[in-house]
PDB file of C-alpha atoms in Angstrom:
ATOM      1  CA  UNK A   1     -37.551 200.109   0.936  1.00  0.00           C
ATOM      2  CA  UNK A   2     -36.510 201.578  -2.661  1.00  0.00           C
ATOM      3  CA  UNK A   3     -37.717 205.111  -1.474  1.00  0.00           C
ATOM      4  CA  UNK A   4     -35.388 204.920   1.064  1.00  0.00           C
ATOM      5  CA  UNK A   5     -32.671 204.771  -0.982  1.00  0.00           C
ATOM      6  CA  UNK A   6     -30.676 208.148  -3.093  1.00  0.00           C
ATOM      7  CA  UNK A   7     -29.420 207.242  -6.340  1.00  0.00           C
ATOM      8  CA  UNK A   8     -25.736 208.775  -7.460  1.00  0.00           C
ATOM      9  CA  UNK A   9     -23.663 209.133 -10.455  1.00  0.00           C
ATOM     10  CA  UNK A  10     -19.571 209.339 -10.021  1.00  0.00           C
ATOM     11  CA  UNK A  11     -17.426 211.393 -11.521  1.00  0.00           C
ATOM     12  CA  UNK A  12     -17.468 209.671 -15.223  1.00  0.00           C
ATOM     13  CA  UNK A  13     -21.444 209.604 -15.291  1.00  0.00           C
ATOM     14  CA  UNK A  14     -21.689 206.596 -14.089  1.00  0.00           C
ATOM     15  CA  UNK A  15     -24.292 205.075 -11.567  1.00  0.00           C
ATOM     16  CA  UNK A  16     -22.842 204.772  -8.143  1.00  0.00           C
ATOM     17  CA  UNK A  17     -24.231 202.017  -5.512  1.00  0.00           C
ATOM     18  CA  UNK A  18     -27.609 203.295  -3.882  1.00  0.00           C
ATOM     19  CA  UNK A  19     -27.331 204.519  -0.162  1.00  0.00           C
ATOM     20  CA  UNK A  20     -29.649 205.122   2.427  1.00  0.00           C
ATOM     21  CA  UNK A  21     -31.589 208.017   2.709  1.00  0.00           C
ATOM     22  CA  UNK A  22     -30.058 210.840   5.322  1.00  0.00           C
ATOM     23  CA  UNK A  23     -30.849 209.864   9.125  1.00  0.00           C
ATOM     24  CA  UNK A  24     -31.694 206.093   7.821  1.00  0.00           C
ATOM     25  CA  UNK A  25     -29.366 203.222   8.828  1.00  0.00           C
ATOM     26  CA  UNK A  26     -28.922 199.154   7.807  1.00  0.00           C
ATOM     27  CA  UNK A  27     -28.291 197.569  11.483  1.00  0.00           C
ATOM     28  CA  UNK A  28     -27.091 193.974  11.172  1.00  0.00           C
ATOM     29  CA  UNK A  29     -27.370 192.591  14.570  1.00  0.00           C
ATOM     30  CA  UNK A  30     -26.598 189.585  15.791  1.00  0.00           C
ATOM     31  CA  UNK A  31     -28.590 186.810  17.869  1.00  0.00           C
ATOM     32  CA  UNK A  32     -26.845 184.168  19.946  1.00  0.00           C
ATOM     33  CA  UNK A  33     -24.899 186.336  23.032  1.00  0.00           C
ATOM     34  CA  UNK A  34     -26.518 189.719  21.555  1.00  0.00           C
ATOM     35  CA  UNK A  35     -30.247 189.748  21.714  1.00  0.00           C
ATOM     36  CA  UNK A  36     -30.829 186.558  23.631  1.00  0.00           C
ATOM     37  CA  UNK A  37     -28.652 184.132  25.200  1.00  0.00           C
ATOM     38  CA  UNK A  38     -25.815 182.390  23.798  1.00  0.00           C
ATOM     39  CA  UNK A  39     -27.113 179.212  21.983  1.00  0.00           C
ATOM     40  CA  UNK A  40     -24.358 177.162  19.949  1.00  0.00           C
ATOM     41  CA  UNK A  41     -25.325 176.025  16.145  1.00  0.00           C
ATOM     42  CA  UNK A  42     -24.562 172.216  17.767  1.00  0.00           C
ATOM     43  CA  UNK A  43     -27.353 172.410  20.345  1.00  0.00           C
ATOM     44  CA  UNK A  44     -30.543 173.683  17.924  1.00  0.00           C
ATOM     45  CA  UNK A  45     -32.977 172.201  20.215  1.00  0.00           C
ATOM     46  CA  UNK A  46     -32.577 175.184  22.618  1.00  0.00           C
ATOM     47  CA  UNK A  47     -32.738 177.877  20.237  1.00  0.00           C
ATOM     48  CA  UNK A  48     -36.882 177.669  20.432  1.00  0.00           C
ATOM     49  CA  UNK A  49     -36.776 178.362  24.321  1.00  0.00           C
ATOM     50  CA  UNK A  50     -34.000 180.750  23.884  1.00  0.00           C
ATOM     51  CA  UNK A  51     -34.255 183.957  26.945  1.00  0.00           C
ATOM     52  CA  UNK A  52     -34.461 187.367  25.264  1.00  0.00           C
ATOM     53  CA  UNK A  53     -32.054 189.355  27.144  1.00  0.00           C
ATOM     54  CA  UNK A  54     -33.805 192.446  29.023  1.00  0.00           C
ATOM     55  CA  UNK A  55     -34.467 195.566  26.876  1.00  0.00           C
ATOM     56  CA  UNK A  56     -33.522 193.679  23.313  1.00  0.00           C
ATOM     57  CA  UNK A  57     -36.656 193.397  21.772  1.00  0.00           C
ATOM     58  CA  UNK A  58     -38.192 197.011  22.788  1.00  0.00           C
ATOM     59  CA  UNK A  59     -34.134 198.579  20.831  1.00  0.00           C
ATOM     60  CA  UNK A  60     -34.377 196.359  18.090  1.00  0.00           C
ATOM     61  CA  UNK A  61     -38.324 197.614  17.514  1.00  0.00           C
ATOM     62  CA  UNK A  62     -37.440 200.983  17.839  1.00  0.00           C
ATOM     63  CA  UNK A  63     -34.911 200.990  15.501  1.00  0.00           C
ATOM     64  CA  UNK A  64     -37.509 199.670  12.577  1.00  0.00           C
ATOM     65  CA  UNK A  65     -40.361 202.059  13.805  1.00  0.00           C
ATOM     66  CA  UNK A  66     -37.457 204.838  13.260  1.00  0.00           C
ATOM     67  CA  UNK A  67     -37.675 203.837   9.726  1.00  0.00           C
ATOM     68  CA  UNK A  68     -34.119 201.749   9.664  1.00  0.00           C
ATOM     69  CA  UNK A  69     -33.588 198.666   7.965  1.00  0.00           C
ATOM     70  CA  UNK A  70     -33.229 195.686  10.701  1.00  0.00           C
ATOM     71  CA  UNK A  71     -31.509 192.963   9.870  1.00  0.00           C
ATOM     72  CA  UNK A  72     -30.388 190.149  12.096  1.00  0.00           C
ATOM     73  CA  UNK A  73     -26.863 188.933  10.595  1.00  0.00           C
ATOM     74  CA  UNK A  74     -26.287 185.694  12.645  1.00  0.00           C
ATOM     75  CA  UNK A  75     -23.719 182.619  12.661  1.00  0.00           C
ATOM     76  CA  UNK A  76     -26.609 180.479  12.634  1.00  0.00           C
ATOM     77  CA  UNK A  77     -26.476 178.051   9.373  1.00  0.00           C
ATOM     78  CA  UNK A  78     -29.303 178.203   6.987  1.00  0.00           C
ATOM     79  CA  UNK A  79     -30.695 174.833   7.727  1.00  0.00           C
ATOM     80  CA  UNK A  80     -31.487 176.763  11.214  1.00  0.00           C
ATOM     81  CA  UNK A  81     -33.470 179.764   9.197  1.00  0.00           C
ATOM     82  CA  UNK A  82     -37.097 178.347   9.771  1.00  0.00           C
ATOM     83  CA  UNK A  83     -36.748 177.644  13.791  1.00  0.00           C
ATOM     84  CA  UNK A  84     -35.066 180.961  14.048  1.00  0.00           C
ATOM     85  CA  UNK A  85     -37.708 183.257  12.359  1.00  0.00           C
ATOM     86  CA  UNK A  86     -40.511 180.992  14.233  1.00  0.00           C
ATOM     87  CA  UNK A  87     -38.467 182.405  17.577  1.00  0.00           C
ATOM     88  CA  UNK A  88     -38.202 186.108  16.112  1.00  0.00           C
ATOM     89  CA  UNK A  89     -42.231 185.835  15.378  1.00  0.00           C
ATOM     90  CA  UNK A  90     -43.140 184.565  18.333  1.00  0.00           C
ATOM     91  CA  UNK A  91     -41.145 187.490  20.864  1.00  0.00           C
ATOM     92  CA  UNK A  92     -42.188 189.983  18.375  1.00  0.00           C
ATOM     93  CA  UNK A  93     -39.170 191.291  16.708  1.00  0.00           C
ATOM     94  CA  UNK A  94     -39.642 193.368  13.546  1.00  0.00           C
ATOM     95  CA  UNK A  95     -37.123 193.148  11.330  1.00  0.00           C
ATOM     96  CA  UNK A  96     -36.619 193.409   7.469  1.00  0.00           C
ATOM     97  CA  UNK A  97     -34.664 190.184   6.711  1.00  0.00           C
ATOM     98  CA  UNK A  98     -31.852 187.562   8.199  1.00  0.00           C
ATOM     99  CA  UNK A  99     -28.345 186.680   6.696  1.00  0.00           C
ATOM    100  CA  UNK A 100     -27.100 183.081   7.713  1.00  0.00           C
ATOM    101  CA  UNK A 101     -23.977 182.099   8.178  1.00  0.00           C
ATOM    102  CA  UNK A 102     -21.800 184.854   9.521  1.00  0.00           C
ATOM    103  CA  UNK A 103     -18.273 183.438  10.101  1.00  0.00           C
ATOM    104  CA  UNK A 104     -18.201 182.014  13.670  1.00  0.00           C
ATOM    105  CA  UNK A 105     -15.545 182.845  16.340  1.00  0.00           C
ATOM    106  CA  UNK A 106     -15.877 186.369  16.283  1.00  0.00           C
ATOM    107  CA  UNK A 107     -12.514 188.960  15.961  1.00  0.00           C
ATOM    108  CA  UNK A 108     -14.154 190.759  12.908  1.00  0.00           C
ATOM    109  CA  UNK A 109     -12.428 193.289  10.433  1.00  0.00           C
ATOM    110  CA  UNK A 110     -15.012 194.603   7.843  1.00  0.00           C
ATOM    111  CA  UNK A 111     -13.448 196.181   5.056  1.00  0.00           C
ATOM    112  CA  UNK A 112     -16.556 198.342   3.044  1.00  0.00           C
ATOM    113  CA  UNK A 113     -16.571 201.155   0.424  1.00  0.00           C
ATOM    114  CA  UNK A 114     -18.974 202.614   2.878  1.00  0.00           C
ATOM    115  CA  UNK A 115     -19.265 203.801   6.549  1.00  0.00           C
ATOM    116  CA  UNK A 116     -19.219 201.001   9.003  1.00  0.00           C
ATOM    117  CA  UNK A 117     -20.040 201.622  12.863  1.00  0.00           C
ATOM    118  CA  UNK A 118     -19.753 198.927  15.474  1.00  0.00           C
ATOM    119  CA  UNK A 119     -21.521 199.065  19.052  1.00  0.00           C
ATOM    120  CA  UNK A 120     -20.391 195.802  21.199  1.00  0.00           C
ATOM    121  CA  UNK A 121     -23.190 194.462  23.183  1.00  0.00           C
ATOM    122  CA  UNK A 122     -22.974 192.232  26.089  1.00  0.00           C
ATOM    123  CA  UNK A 123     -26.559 191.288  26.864  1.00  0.00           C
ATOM    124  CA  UNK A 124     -27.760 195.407  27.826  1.00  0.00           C
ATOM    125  CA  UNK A 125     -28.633 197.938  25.045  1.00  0.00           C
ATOM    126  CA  UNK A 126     -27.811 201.740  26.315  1.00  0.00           C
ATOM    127  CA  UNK A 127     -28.580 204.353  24.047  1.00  0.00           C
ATOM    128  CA  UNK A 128     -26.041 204.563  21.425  1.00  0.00           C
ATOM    129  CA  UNK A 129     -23.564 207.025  21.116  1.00  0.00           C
ATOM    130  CA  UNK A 130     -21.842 208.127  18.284  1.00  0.00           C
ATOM    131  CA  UNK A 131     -18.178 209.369  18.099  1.00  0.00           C
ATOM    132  CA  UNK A 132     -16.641 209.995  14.882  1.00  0.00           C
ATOM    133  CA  UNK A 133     -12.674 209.247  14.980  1.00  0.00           C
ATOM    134  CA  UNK A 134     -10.288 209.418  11.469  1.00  0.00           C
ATOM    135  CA  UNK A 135      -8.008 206.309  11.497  1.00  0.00           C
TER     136      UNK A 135
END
């Protein structure tokens, strides 16, 4: 992963944060309601039967063979990190890492010193298409 990344100095010499190389991407992508079905924190015990929804695994592989960096960003808490990578294993997801404990309840605003694109999925994965708007 550290070749992947273009190193930057701002205006005063000094070193900027790291970015991606051109064409690469970070995808944080959710579990419960986006890849597979939508499994509440409270009921754990179904997470390890939980249904893939169709065409998830074969986008979210595609993306890492592309040379992206996968990560699944999920609402799950951390106590719910070992039965959750056993699941991710066992379907065959690549992926570069997990982040527990995204704020629940959806309605996000992301504020970032760098680019953020949103897709909202709903259980299908289309191609994705890009539109660049100034707001």
């Amino acid at each position: 992963m550290a070749d992947d990344f273009v190193y930057t100095l701002d205006a005063q010499g000094h070193p900027r944060s790291p970015e991606l190389a051109k064409g690469k991407r970070n995808y944080l992508i959710d579990i419960d309601g986006t890849i597979c079905e939508d499994i509440p924190n409270e009921e754990p015990e179904r997470m390890k039967d939980a249904k893939i929804y169709k065409g998830a695994l074969e986008f979210v592989n595609r993306l890492y063979e592309e040379g992206h960096q996968v990560y699944f960003f999920t609402s799950r808490t951390e106590d719910l990190r070992k039965i959750t990578e056993e699941w991710l294993n066992q379907h065959g997801f690549l992926y570069h890492g997990m982040v527990m404990g995204k704020p629940r309840g959806g309605n996000y605003h992301w504020l970032d010193n760098h680019m953020v694109t949103f897709h909202h999925y709903n259980g299908s994965f289309p191609e994705i298409e890009s539109h660049d708007k100034k707001i």
